Structure formats: structure tokens, C-alpha cells
XYZ file of C-alpha atoms in Angstrom:
537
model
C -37.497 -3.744 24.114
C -39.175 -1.882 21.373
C -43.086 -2.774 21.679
C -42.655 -0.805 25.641
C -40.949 2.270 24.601
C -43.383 2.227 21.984
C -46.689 1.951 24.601
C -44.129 4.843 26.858
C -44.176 7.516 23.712
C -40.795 6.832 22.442
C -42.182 6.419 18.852
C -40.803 9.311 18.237
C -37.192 8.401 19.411
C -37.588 5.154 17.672
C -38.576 6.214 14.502
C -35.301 8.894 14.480
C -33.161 5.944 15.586
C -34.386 3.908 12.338
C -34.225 7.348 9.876
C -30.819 7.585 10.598
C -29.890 4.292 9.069
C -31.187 5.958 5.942
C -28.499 9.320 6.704
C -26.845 8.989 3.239
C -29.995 7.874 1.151
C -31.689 10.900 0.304
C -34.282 10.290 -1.853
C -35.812 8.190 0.941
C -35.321 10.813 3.337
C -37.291 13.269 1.284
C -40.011 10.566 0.622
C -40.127 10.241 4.534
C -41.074 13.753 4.520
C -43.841 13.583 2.503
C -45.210 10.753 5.187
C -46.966 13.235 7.973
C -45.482 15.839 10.316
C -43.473 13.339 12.551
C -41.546 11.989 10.523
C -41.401 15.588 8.327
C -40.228 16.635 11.586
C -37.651 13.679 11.886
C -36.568 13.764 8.577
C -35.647 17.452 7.950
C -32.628 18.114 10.270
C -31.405 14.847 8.494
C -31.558 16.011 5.574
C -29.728 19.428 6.513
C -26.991 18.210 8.325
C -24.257 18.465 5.436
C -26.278 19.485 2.200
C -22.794 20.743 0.585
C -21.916 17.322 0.222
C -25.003 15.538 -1.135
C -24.510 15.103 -4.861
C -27.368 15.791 -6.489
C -25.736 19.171 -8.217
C -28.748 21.114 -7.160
C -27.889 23.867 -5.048
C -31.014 25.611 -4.332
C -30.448 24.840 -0.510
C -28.219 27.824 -0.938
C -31.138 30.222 -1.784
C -32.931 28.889 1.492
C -30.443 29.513 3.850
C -30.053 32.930 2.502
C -33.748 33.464 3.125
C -33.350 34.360 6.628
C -30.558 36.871 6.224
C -30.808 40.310 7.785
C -28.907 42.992 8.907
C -26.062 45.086 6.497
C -25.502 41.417 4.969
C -28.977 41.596 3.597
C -28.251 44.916 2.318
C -24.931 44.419 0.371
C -26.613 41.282 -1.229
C -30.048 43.684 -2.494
C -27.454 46.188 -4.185
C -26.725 43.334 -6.437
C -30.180 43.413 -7.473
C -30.578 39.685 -7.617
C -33.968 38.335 -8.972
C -36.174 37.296 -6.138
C -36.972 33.604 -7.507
C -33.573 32.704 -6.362
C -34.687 33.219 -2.992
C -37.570 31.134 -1.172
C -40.342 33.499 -0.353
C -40.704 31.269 3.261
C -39.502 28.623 5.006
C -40.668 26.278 7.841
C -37.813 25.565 9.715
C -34.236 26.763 10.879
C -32.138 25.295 8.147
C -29.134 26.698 9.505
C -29.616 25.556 12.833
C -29.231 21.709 11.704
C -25.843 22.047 10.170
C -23.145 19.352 11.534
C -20.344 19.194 8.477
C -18.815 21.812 7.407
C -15.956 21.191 4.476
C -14.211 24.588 3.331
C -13.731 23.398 -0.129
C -17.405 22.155 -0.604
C -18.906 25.548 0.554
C -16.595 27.254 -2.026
C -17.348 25.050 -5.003
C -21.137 25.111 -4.085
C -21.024 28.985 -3.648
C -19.238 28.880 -7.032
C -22.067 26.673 -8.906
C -24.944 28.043 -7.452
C -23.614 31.902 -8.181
C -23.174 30.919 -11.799
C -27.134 31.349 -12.351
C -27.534 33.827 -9.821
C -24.945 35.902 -11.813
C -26.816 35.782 -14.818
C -29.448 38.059 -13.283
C -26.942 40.668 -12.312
C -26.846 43.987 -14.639
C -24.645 43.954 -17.629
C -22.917 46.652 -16.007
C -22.173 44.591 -12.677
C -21.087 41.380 -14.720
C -17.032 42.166 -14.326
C -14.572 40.231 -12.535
C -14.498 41.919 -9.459
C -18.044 42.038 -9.080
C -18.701 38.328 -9.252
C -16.054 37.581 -6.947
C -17.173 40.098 -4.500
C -20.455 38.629 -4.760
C -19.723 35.053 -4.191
C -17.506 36.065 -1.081
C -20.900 38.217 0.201
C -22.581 35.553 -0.009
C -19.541 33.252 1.696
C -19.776 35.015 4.530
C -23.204 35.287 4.666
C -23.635 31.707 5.415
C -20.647 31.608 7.933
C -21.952 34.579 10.055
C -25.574 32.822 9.841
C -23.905 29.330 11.305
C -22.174 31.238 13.457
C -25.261 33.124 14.579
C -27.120 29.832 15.278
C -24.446 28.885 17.603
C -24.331 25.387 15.521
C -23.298 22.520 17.250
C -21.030 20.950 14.514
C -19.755 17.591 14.724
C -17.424 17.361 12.137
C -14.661 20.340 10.431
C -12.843 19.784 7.340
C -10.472 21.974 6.182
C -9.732 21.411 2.656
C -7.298 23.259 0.518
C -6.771 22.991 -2.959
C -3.653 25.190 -4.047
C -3.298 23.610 -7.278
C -7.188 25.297 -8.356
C -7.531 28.255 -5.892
C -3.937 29.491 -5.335
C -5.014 30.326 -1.399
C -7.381 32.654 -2.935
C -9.249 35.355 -0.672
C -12.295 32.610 0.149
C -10.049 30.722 1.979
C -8.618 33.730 4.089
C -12.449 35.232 4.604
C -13.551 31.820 6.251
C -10.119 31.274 8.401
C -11.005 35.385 9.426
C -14.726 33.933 10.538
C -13.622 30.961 12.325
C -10.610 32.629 13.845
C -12.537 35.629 15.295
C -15.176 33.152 16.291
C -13.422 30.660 18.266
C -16.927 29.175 19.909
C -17.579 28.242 16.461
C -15.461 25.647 16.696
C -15.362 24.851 20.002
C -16.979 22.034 20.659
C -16.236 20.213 17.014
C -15.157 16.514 17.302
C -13.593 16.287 14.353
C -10.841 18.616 12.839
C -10.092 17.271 10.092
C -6.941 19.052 7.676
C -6.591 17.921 4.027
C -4.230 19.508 2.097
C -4.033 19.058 -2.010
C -1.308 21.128 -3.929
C 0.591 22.068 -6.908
C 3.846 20.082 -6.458
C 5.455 23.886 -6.010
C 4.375 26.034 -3.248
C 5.155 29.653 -3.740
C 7.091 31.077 -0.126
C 3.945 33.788 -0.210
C 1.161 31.151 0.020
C 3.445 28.586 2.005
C 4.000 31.000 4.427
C 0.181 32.258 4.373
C -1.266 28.599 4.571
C 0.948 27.713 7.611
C 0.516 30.759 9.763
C -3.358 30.143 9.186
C -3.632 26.373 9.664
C -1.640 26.818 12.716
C -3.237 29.603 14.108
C -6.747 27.361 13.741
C -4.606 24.159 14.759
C -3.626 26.191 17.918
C -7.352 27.780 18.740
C -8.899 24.292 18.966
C -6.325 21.918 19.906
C -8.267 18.734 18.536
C -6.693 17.497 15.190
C -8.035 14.255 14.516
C -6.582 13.611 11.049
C -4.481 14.860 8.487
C -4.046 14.128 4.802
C -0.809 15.236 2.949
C -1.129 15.078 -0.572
C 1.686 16.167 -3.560
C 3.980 18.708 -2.298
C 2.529 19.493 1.125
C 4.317 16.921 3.250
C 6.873 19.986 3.891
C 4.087 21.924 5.601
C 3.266 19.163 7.938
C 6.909 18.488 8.500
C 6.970 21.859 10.456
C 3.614 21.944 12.210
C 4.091 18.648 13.750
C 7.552 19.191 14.439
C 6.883 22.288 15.885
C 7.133 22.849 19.536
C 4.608 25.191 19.990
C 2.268 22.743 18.578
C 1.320 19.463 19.987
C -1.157 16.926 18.773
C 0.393 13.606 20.207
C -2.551 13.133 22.062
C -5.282 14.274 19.380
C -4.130 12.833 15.797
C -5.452 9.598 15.042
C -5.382 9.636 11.679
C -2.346 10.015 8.638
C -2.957 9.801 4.980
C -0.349 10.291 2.787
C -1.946 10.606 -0.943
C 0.562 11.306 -3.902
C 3.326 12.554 -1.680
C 6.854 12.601 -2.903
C 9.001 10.995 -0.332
C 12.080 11.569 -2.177
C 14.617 13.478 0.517
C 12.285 13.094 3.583
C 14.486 12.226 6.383
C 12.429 12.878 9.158
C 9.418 10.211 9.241
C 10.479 8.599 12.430
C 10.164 11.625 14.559
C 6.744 12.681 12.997
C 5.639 9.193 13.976
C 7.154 8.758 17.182
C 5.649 11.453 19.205
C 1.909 10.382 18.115
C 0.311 8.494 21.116
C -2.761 7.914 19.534
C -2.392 7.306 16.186
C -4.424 4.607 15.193
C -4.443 4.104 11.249
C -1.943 5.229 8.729
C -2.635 5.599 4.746
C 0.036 5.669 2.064
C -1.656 5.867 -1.374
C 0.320 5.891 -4.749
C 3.010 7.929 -3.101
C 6.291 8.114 -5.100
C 9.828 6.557 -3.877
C 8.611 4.259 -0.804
C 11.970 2.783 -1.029
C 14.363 0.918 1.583
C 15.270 4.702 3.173
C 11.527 5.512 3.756
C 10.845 2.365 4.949
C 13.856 1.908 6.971
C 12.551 4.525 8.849
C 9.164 3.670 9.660
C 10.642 -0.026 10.598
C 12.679 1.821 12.977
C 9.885 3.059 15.034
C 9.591 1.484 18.583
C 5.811 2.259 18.575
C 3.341 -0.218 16.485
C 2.447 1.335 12.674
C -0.886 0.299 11.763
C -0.774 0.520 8.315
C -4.562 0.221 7.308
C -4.003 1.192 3.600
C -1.701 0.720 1.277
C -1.836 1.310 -2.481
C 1.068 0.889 -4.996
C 1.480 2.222 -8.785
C 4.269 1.534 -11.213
C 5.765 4.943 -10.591
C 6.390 3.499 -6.425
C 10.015 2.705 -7.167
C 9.705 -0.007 -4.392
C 12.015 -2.869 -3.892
C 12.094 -6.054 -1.802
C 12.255 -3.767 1.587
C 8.617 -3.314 0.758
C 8.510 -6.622 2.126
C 10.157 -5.631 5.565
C 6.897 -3.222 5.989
C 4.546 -5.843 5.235
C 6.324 -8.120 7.730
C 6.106 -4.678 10.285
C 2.573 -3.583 9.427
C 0.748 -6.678 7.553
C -2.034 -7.487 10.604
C -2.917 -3.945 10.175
C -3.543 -3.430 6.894
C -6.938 -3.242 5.569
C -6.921 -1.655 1.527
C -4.610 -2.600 -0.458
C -4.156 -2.455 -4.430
C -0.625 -2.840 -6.790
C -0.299 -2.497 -10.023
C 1.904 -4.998 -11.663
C 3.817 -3.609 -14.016
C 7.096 -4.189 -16.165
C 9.032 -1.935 -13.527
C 8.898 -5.100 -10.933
C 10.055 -8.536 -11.375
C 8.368 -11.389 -11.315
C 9.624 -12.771 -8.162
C 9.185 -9.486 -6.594
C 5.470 -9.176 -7.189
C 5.177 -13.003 -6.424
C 7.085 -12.377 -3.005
C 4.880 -9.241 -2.557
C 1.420 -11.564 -2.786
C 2.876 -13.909 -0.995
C 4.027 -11.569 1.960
C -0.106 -10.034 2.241
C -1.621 -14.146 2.121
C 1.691 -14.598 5.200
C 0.922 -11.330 7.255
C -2.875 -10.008 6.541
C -4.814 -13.289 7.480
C -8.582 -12.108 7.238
C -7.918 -8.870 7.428
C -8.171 -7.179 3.947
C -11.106 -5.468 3.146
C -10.623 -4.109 0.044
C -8.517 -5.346 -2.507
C -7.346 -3.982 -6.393
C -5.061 -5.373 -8.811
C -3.738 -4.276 -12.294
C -2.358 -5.615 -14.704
C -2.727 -9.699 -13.363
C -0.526 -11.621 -15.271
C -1.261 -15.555 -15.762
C 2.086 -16.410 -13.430
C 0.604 -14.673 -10.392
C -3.257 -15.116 -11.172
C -3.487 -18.014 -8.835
C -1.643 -15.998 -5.842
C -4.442 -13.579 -6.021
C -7.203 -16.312 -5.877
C -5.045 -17.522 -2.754
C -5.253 -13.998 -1.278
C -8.851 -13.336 -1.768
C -9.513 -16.813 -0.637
C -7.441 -16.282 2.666
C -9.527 -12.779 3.200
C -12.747 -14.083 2.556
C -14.124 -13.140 6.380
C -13.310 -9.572 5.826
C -13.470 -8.613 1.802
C -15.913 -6.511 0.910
C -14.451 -4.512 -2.377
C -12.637 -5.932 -5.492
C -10.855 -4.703 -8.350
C -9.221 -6.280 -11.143
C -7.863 -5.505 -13.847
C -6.139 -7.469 -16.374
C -5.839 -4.137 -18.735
C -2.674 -2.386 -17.949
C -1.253 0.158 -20.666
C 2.396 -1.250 -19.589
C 1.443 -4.787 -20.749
C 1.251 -5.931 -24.092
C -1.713 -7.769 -25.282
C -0.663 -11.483 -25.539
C -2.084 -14.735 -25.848
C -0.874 -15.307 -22.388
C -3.228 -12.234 -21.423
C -6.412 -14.126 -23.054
C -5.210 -17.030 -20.958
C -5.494 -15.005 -17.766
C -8.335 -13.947 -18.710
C -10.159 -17.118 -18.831
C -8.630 -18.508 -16.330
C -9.779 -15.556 -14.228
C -13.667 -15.903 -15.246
C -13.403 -19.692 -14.834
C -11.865 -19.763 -11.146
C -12.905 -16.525 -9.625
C -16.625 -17.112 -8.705
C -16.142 -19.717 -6.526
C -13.379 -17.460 -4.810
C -15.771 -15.118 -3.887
C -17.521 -14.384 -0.211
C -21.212 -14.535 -0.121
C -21.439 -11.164 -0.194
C -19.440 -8.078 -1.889
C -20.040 -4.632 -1.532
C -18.236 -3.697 -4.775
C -16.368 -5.906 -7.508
C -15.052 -4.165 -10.675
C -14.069 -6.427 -13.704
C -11.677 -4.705 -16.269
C -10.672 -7.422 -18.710
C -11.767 -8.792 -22.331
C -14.715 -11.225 -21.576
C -15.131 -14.499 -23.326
C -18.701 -15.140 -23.318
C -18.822 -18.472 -22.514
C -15.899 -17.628 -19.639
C -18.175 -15.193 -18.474
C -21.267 -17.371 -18.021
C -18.917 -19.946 -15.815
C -18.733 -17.352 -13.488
C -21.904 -16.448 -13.449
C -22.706 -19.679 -12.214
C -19.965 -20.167 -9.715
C -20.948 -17.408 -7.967
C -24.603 -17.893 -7.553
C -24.445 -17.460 -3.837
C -22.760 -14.345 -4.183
C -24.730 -11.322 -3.765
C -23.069 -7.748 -5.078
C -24.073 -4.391 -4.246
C -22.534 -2.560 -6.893
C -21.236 -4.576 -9.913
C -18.894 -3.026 -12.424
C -17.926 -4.400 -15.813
C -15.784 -3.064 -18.609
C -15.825 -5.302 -20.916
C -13.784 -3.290 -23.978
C -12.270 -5.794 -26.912
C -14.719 -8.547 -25.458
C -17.812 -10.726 -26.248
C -21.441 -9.786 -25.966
C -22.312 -10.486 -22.253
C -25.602 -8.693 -21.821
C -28.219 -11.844 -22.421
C -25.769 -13.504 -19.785
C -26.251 -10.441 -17.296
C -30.468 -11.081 -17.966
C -30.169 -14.211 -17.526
C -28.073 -14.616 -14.233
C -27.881 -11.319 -12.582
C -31.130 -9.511 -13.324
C -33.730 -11.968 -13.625
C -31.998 -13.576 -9.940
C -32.130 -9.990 -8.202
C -28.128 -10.881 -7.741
C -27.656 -6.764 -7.785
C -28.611 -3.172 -6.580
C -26.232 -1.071 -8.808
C -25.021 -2.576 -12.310
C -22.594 -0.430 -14.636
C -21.203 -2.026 -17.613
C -18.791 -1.263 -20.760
C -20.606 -4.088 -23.135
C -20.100 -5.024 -26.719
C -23.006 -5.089 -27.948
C -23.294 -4.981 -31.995
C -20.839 -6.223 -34.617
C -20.382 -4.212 -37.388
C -19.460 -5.153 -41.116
C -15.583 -4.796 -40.423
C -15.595 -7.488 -37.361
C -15.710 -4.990 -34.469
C -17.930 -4.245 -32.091
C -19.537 -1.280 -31.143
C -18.755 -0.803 -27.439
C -21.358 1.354 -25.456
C -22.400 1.751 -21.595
C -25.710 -0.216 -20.774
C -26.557 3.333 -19.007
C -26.776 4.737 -22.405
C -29.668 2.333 -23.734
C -32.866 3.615 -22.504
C -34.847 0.989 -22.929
C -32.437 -1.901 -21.065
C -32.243 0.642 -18.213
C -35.767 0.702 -18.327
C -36.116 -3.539 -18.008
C -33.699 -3.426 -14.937
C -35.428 -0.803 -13.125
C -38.242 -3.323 -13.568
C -35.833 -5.997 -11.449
C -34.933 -2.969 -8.906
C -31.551 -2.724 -10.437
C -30.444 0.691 -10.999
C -28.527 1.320 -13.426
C -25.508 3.698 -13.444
C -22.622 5.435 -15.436
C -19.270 2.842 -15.316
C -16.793 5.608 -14.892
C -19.084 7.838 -12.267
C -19.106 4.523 -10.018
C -15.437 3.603 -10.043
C -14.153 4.071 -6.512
C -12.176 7.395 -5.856
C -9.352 6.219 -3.650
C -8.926 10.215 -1.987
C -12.733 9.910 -0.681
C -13.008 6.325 -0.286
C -10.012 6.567 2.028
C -11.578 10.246 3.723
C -15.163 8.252 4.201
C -13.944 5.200 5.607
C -12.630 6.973 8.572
């Protein structure tokens, strides 16, 4: 197929088709430019399509788009008297043509960041309070009028609001006044998508000022694909969706409920019930999913496809967790617990038991804390029964709520010395957060030879010296593309050890880079749950 499109002058069609594979990897997308004009050509509106959310903390981009400005816009922004190296003297394409994302937080942090070092050029006299923040919202709407002058053809809208940092501040008016009084702007997106984080308190002024906007935008574009309630917010939602001048049964596909309180929400089953289309729910570390909660989403005479569900020792959940596993299990696709002293041990057993019963093959990321040596071999069950379909794994035998026992270092051991063998042949992600026995740790290594892992994590805090092991096993066999690891690496005159990151130690970085192993920070490469769960759909 390829070899006569090629011979027909589709090389450059099929040299876009492969670039995008390579959408999220920008440093090879800028190397691509450097290649010749085609793929410079090819490469660029790639590149451009969401720079807010690359995360390189360079914001320069910001100074490029602003290049083109003109009109009383330009104007206001010389008055500020801004030095000119912020600004790119010329530019070779329309950078603000190629925008298809567009998340209201991200623009207002990146505004924020980049305007730091423009500020410092302002005069002393300008450098007050109000100045700044008229300055930053210039330059806010600056960028909104010059999308909206493009006539972009977005694909994807995010609204995100952060109460708990901004208070509804006046950015978050300015760019619901743009989009509002612009309603082709919006048009045509694909994706609305409406994420709301909060303080757990909403004052009735910014309540009442967040709800007439988001339902004023909700109303203009009639498209919501997802929502995600976090903390206090659930009330909000409560009385959009229940709203009848409203009406997204036929739009929202999408519910994530992150941190939510479900104490005295009565109303779940109606919220659900009128969704036609909903295709995956998310409930992540939300407080009191007890028997009323669930009682009502067992109720429902409409399928719940639970694809996520993530449990903390604050839950307050009881055996009719077990009724929504039996309801929801064939859905459900993420799921993490933390075992701690607040649940029995026949409840967590019956709780592993119920996902290896109901979520044959179907898990695709899994996360435990706090494994004790009475359930270990349930969870070796589990991830041998989702085998097919895992592709991330977390476990941690650390867990502040359990005391450090011998029975612990038994887990522990018995973890290394069966896990490896558990494993599917390949893993996007596996974190290890447990006390390593050396010679426990090089079993593993062995009994999962076949096992190749994308990104391998490893804090290994109060255990053995495992790096020569890691050399031996993992680097030297190419076993990895991203290693992180909490090591102990030196034992000093007292008997400890001193614990540092391998990302620290210059030189070992250096040897894996030789083995095409990068290197990272542990903590930067743990998994966020809010934007794994926001990226996966």
C-alpha cells in the first residue's frame, strides 16, 4: 500500500501520518525540523498544537505568539515598555493558526510564569499589584482575541477551575467574556471538557458566579463530553445536570469523581439515569462510598461502567463495596486500595477476591498499599488473572498505618521472590515501594527476564544496595527506557545507609545514557492519578 502512494506523491501524507506517532515526543519533533523543509513543514503545526501543556517550563512560545499582535492590543502592551528581547523579531509561520487544545488553567499558569521575567523589565514605578495583574490579563486576552482572529479549528476545550488557588479570579471571567461573545470560537470543538477543583467551601458569591458562567458556556455549545467533580463541587453539578434547562443526556460520556465527599448526596441515581451515553465512570479516593451511595448506583436500571476505581483508608467502605464490584466488575479498568488497619482482614480478602471473580482480563492498571503477607498471594492471583490487559503496577508494602514487623520483611521477600514470574511480557509502568533484600531482589531480576518495562520505579528506603544488581540485569540487558530509583547506596560508620536518587549521581546517569536508559527523578515520575485518569480518556 505504501511503496504506490509513495510513486503517486503522497510522501508527504505519509510522512505526517508517521510524525504523528511521535505527537507527545517533542524533542524528536524538533529534531524532525531540523531534517529539510518537508518535514520542517510537517513537524511545526505538531509541535504547536497545545504548547501550554508541553512540560518543558520554557515559555518563550508565549513571546512568539505575541509577535504578530496589532491593533490597540499592541498598543496597551508598548505602554508597559517591555524589553524587546522578549519578543521574536520574526517568525515563519502562523503559530496561532495551529492551535487545537486549549485548557483555561494552563493558559493562566503559563501567562503567570512567563510574565514573571517579563515583569522584571517593567519600571520600578509600574511594578505594583495592579499593574502586574493588569498586565498578565493584557496579555490573556491578547492570545484569546489572536485564536479567535485565526478562526482556529480547535479540537479539544478544557475548562479548568481551580477555586482553592484563584478564588474565580478576574482571568477566569475575561476568558468566559471572550468565548461567550465569540460563540464560533467554540463552535465546532469536539471536546468540552469541565473540570472543576475547589476549596471544600464555596463562598454563595463565587458559587453563584461559577454556575451562571459554566452554564451559560454549557448552554452556547451544547456538547459536554466529560466532567470531573472534585472536593466540594459535586453540589454545582448536582444543579446543572439536574437542571431542566440543561440537557446533556445525549453528549456526556464521561464522569470522574476525584476527592468528592459523598456524605449527604441523595441524588446519584437521577444524575445517572438520564445519561444515554455515558460510557465510563471514575470514582477516585472519594470519601464515604458506603452502602447508601452504593445502594444507589446498584439501583440504576441502566449498566454503570465503572472503569476506575481507587480506594484510600479514609473510604469508610464496607462489604456493600462488594455489591458494586458484583454490579460494575467487567467494567472496571484502574483500580488501587490501600489496605489499611480501618478494614478487616476478611474484608480486604473478600475485596481481592471479588476483582480476580468479576474483572477477568480486564484490569489495566493496578496499585496496592500497604500488602500484608495474608493477602500477598491474592494479589499475585489478581495480576496473574489480568495478565492480557495489565499494563501499570504499583506496590507498596510501606504504609504509614502499618507497623514495621517481621511479618512485613516476610512480605517483602516473598514479594521479590514470586512476583517476576507474575509479570506480563511487557509493562508500561511498575513502581516498587518496599525494603529490598538484595539477594530477594536479584530473584526477581531473573524471573522476570522476559519482561520488558518502560518506566521502572524503585524506592528502595531502609533496604540493601541494589544498584550492581540493576547493571547487571536491567542496564547491561536494555530491559528499560526510563529507570528512577531511591537506592542505598553507602553505609556509614553508625550501620545506616545513606539513601540517595540514582538521578542525583552524575556519573551513573551518565553510564545509563550509554545503555539508552534515561534516567529520571523517582518522585517527578510517580503517576498523578487526576491526569492519568484526564489523559486516558
Amino acid at each position: 500500500m505504501s511503496c504506490p502512494k509513495i510513486f503517486s506523491g503522497y510522501l508527504p501524507e505519509l510522512t505526517y501520518d508517521i510524525m504523528k506517532h511521535f505527537q507527545n515526543d517533542f524533542s524528536t519533533l524538533h529534531s524532525c525540523i531540523l531534517v529539510n523543509r518537508l518535514w520542517c513543514r510537517l513537524a511545526i503545526p505538531l509541535l504547536w498544537e497545545n504548547p501550554f501543556s508541553i512540560p518543558t517550563g520554557n515559555y518563550n512560545f508565549i513571546g512568539i505568539y505575541l509577535h504578530n499582535l496589532n491593533g490597540d492590543l499592541k498598543t496597551k502592551l508598548n505602554e508597559y515598555r517591555i524589553k524587546d528581547n522578549l519578543f521574536h523579531s520574526d517568525t515563519l509561520f502562523n503559530y496561532p493558526s495551529f492551535i487545537k487544545y486549549l485548557n483555561t488553567w494552563r493558559i493562566i499558569s503559563s501567562i503567570e510564569k512567563w510574565s514573571k521575567n517579563a515583569v522584571r523589565t517593567l519600571k520600578p514605578q509600574d511594578r505594583n499589584f495592579n499593574s502586574v495583574s493588569n498586565f498578565r490579563r493584557l496579555i490573556q486576552m491578547s492570545l484569546f482575541k489572536m485564536f479567535i482572529d485565526n478562526e482556529v479549528n480547535l479540537h479539544t476545550l478544557d475548562i479548568e477551575i481551580f477555586t482553592f488557588y484563584t478564588n474565580w479570579n478576574s482571568y477566569y471571567d475575561d476568558i468566559f467574556e471572550s468565548i461567550l461573545q465569540n460563540h464560533n470560537f467554540i463552535q465546532n470543538v469536539r471536546n468540552l471538557n469541565l473540570y472543576i477543583g475547589s476549596s471544600p467551601v464555596y463562598t454563595n458569591d463565587s458559587y453563584a458566579l461559577i454556575k451562571n458562567r459554566i452554564s451559560q458556556v454549557i448552554n452556547s455549545h451544547q456538547n459536554l463530553k466529560k466532567i470531573l467533580l472534585s472536593y466540594g463541587s459535586i453540589p454545582l453539578y448536582q444543579s446543572l445536570l439536574l437542571t431542566k434547562d440543561y440537557n446533556c443526556s445525549n453528549t456526556l460520556n464521561t464522569i470522574t469523581l476525584y476527592r468528592v465527599n459523598f456524605k449527604g448526596i441523595n441524588n446519584l441515581d437521577k444524575i445517572f439515569e438520564q445519561l444515554n451515553v455515558l460510557e465510563s465512570v471514575h470514582i477516585i479516593y472519594c470519601l464515604f462510598l458506603n452502602i447508601s451511595i452504593i445502594q444507589q448506583i446498584i439501583s440504576l436500571t441502566k449498566p454503570f461502567k465503572l472503569k476506575s476505581l481507587f480506594i484510600n483508608g479514609r473510604s469508610q467502605i464496607d462489604e456493600s463495596l462488594l455489591l458494586l464490584l458484583q454490579k460494575s466488575g467487567s467494567y472496571l479498568e484502574n483500580f488501587g486500595c490501600r489496605f489499611c488497619l480501618n478494614y478487616s482482614l476478611p474484608l480486604k480478602q473478600q475485596i481481592l477476591e471479588s476483582i480476580i471473580k468479576y474483572c477477568k482480563n480486564s484490569i489495566k492498571f493496578l496499585r496496592t498499599y500497604g500488602v500484608e503477607r495474608q493477602i500477598i498471594y491474592l494479589v499475585f492471583n489478581l495480576i496473574e488473572n489480568t495478565k492480557q490487559s495489565l499494563n501499570y503496577l504499583s506496590i507498596n508494602v510501606i504504609d504509614d498505618d502499618l507497623v514495621v514487623s517481621n511479618d512485613n520483611k516476610e512480605c517483602n521477600s516473598i514479594i521479590l521472590q514470586n512476583l517476576g514470574q507474575a509479570l506480563p511480557p511487557r509493562l508500561e509502568y511498575l513502581d516498587l515501594n518496599l525494603p529490598i533484600k538484595a539477594s530477594d531482589f536479584e530473584i526477581f531480576l531473573k524471573s522476570s527476564q522476559d519482561t520488558f518495562i518502560e518506566k521502572l520505579l524503585i524506592n528502595n528506603t531502609d533496604g540493601q544496595d541494589i544498584l550492581p544488581y540493576i547493571k547487571e540485569y536491567i542496564m547491561k540487558k536494555k530491559r528499560v527506557k526510563y529507570l528512577a530509583i531511591i537506592n542505598s547506596f553507602e553505609r556509614s560508620d553508625d550501620g545506616t545507609y545513606d539513601h540517595k536518587e540514582l538521578f542525583s549521581l552524575k556519573d551513573e546517569v551518565d553510564e545509563f545514557e550509554l545503555y539508552n536508559i534515561r534516567v529520571q527523578n523517582y518522585y517527578d515520575s510517580l503517576i498523578n492519578m487526576y491526569k492519568f485518569i484526564k489523559q486516558i480518556n
